[in-house]
PDB file of C-alpha atoms in Angstrom:
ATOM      1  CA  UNK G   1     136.418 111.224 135.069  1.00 53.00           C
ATOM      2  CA  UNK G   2     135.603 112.941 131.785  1.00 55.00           C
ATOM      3  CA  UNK G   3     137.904 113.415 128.409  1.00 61.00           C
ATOM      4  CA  UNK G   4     136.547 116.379 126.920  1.00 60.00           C
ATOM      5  CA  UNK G   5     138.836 116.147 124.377  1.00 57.00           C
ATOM      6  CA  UNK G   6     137.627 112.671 123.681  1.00 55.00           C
ATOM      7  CA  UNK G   7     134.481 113.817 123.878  1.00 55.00           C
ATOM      8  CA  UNK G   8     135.177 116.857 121.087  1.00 57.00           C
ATOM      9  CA  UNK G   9     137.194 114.610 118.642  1.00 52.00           C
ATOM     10  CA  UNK G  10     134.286 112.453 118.885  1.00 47.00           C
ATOM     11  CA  UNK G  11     131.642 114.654 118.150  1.00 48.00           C
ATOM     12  CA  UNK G  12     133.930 115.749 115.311  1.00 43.00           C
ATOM     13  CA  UNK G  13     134.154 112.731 113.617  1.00 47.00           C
ATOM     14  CA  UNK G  14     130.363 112.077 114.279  1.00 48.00           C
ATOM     15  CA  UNK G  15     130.245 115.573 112.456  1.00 49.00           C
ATOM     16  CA  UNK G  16     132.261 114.744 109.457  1.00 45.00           C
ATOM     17  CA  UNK G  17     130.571 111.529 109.114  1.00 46.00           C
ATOM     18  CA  UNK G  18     127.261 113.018 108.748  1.00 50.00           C
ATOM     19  CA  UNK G  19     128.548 115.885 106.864  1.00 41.00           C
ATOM     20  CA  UNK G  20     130.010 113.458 104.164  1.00 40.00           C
ATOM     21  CA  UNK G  21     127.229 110.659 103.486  1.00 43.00           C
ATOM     22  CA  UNK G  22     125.029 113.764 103.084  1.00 46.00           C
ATOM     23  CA  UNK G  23     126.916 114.565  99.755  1.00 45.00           C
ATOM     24  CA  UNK G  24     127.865 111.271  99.019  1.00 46.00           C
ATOM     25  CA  UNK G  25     126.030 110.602  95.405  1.00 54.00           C
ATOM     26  CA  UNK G  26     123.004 108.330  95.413  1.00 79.00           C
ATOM     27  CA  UNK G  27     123.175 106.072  92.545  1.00 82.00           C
ATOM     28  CA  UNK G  28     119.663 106.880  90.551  1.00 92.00           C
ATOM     29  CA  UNK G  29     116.512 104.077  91.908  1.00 94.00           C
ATOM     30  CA  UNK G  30     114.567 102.565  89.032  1.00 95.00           C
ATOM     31  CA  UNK G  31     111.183 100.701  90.445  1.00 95.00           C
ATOM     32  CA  UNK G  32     110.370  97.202  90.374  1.00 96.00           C
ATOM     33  CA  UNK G  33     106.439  97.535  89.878  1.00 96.00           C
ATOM     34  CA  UNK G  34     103.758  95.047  89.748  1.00 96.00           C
ATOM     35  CA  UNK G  35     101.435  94.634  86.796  1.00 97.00           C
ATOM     36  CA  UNK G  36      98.524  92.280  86.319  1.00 97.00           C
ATOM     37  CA  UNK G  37      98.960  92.665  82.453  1.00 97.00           C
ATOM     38  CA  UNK G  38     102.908  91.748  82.591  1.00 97.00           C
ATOM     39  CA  UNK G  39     101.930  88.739  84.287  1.00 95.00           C
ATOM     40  CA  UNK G  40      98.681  87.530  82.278  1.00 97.00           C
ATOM     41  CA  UNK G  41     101.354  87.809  79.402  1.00 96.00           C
ATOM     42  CA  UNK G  42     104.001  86.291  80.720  1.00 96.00           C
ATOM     43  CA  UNK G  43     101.618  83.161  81.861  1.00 94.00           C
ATOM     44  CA  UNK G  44     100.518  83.000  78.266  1.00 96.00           C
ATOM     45  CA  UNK G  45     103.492  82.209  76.881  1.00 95.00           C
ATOM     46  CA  UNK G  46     104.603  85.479  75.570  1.00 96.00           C
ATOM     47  CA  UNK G  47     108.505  85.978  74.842  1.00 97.00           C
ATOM     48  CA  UNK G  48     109.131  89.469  74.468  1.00 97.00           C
ATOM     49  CA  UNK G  49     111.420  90.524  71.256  1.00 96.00           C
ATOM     50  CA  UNK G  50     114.685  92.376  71.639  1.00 97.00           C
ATOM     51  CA  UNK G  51     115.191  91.191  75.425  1.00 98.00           C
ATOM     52  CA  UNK G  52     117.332  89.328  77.203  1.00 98.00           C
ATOM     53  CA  UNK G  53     115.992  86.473  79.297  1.00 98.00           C
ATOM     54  CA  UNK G  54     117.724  85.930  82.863  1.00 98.00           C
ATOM     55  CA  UNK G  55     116.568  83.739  85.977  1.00 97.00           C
ATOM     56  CA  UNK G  56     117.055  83.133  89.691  1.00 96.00           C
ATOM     57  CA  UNK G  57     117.182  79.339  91.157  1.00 92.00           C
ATOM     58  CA  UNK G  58     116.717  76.083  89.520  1.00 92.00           C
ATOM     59  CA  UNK G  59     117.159  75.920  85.773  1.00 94.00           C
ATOM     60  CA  UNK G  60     114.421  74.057  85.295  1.00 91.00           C
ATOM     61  CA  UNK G  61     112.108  75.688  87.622  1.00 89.00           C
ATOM     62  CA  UNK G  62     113.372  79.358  88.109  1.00 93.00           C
ATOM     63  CA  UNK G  63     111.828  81.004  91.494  1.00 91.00           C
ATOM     64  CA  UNK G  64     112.464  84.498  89.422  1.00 95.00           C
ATOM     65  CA  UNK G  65     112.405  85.449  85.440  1.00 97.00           C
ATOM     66  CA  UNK G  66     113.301  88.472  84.166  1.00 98.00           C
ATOM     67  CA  UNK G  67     113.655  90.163  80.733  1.00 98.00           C
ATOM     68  CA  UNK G  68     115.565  93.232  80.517  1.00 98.00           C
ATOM     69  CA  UNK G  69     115.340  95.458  77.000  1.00 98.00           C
ATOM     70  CA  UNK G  70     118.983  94.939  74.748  1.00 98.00           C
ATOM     71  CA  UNK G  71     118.887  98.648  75.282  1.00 97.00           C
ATOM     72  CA  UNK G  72     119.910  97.722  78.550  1.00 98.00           C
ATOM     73  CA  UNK G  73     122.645  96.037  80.169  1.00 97.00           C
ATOM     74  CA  UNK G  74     122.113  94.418  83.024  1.00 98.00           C
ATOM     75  CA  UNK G  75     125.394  93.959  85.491  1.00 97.00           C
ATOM     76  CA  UNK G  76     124.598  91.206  87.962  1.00 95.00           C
ATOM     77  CA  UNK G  77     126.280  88.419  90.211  1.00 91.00           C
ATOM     78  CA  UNK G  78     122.959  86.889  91.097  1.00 94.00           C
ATOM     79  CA  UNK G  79     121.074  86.216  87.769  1.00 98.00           C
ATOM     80  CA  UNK G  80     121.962  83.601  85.515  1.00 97.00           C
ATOM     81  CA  UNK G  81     121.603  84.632  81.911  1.00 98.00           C
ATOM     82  CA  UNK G  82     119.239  81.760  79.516  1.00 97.00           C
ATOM     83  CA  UNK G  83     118.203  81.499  75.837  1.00 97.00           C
ATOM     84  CA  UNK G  84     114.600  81.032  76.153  1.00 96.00           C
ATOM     85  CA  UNK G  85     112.372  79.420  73.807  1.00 95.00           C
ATOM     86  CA  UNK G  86     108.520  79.102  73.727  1.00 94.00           C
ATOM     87  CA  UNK G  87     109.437  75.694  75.036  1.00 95.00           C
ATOM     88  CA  UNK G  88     111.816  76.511  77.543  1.00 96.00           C
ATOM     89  CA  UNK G  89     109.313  79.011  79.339  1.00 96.00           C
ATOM     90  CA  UNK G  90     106.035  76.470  78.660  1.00 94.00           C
ATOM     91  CA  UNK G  91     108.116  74.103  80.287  1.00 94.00           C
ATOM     92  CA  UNK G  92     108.446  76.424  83.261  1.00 94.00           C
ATOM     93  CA  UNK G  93     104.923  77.742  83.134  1.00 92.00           C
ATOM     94  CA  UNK G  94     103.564  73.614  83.497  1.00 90.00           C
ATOM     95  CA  UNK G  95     105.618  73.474  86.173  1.00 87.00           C
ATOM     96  CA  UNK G  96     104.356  76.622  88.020  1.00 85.00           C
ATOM     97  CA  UNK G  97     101.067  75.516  87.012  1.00 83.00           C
ATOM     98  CA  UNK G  98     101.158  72.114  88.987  1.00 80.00           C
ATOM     99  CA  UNK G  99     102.956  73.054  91.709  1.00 73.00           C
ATOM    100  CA  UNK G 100     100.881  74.399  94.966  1.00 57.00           C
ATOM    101  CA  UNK G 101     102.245  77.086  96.934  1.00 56.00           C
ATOM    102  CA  UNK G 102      99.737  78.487  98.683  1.00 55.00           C
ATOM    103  CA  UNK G 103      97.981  81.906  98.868  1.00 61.00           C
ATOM    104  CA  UNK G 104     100.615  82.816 100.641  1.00 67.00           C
ATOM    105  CA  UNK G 105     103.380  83.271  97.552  1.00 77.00           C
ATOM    106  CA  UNK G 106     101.273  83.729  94.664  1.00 84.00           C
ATOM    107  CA  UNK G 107     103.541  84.285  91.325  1.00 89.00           C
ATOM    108  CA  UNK G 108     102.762  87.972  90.328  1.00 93.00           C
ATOM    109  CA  UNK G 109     104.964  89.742  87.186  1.00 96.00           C
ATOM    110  CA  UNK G 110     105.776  93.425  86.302  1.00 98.00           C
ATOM    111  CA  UNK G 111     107.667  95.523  84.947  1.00 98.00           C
ATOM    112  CA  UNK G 112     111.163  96.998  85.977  1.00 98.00           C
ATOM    113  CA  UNK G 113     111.576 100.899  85.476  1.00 98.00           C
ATOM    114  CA  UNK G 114     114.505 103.132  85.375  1.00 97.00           C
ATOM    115  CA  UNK G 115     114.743 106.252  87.478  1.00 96.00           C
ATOM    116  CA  UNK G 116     113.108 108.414  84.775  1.00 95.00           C
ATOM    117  CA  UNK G 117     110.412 106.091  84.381  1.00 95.00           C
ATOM    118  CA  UNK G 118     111.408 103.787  80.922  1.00 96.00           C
ATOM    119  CA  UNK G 119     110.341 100.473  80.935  1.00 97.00           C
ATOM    120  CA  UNK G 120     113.422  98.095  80.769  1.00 98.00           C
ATOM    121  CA  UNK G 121     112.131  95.182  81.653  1.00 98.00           C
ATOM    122  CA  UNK G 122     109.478  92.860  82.913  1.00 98.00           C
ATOM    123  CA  UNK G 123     109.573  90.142  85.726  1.00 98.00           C
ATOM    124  CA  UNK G 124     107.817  87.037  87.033  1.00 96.00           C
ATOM    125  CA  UNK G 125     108.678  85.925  90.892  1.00 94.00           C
ATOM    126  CA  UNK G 126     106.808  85.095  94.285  1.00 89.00           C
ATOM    127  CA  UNK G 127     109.300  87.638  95.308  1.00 90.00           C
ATOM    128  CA  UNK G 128     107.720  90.835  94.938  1.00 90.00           C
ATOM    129  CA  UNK G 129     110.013  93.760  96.566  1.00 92.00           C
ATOM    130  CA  UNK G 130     113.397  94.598  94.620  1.00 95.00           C
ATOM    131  CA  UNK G 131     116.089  97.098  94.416  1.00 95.00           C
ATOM    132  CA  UNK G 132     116.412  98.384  91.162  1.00 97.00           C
ATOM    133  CA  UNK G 133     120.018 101.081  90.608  1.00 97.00           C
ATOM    134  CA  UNK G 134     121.479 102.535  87.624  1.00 97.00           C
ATOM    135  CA  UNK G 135     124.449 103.140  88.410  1.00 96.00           C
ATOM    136  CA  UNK G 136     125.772 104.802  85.003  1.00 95.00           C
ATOM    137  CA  UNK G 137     123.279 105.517  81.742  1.00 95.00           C
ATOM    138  CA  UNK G 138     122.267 102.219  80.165  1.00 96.00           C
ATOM    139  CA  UNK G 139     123.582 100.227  82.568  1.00 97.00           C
ATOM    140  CA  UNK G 140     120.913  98.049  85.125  1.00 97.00           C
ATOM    141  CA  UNK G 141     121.360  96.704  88.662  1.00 97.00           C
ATOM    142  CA  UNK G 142     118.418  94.576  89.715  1.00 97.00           C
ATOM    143  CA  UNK G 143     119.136  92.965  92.991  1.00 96.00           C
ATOM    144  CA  UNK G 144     117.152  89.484  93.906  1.00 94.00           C
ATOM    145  CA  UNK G 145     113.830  89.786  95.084  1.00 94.00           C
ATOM    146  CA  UNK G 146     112.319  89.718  98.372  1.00 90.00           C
ATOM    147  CA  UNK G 147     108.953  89.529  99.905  1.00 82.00           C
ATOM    148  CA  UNK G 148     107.432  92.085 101.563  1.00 76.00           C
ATOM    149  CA  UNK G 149     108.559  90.883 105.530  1.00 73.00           C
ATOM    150  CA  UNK G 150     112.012  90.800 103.588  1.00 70.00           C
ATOM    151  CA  UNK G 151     112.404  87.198 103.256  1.00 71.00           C
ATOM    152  CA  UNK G 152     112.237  85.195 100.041  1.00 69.00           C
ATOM    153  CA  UNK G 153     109.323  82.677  99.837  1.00 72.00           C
ATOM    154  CA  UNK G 154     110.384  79.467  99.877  1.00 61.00           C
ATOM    155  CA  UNK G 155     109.216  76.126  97.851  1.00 46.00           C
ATOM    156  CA  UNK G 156     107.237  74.297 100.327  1.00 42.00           C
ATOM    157  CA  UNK G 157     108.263  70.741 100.922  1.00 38.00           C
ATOM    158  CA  UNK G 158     105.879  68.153 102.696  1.00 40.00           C
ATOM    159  CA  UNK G 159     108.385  65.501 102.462  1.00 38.00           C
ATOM    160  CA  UNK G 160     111.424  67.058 104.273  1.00 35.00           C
TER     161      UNK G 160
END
């Protein structure tokens, strides 16, 4: 036994509901871009004036670094803001250095755009796919970073 008036009301809504998250506004995409330079700079110690230094995991050993321009501001739950020194990030770089993670989840850096194309930022991670939004003028969203099957690579432990 059919409804067609179920059947109308639902194609209705299925209409509407369409209709609307056709003109919802899309919150402007920045790109999170890798760059061989970014990251031979990066591994040489570089700290990059007028930026702000955040990270993702262990203090000690961060699985992501990024540094996002002070003409930015970046509105996150996920990164934990740091005030880096040259010893801070050699520290960080020695342990990178010495650990072995295979070919699989190589550190790579780059550099985080806005939706117009400015560089506001740089980053260092195994995690090389990321979200970047800007949701109102000056103001940066950069989500944590994924791999490209859309996991997160993971430290590899022998012991556990």
């Amino acid at each position: 036994m059919q409804r067609p008036h179920l059947t109308r009301t639902l194609l209705l809504l299925l209409s509407w509901t369409i209709l609307l998250a056709g003109c919802a506004a899309q919150v402007p995409a920045g790109r999170w871009e890798t760059d061989p330079r970014v990251q031979k700079s990066f591994e040489a110690g570089t700290l990059l004036p007028n930026h702000t230094y955040y990270y993702l995991g262990s203090y000690t050993a961060p699985d992501s670094v990024i540094a996002i321009d002070n003409r930015f501001t970046l509105r996150t739950r996920v990164w934990a803001q740091v005030d880096i020194s040259e010893q801070m990030l050699n520290g960080w770089l020695n342990w990178y250095r010495t650990e072995n993670f295979g070919w699989s989840c190589p550190y790579q850096g780059g550099v985080i755009l806005t939706p117009d194309g400015q560089q506001a930022g740089i980053w260092y991670s195994r995690n090389i796919i990321n979200i970047i939004r800007m949701p109102e003028p000056g103001v940066l969203e950069v989500y944590q970073p994924v791999t490209i099957t859309g996991r997160r690579c993971e430290e590899r432990r022998d012991n556990d």
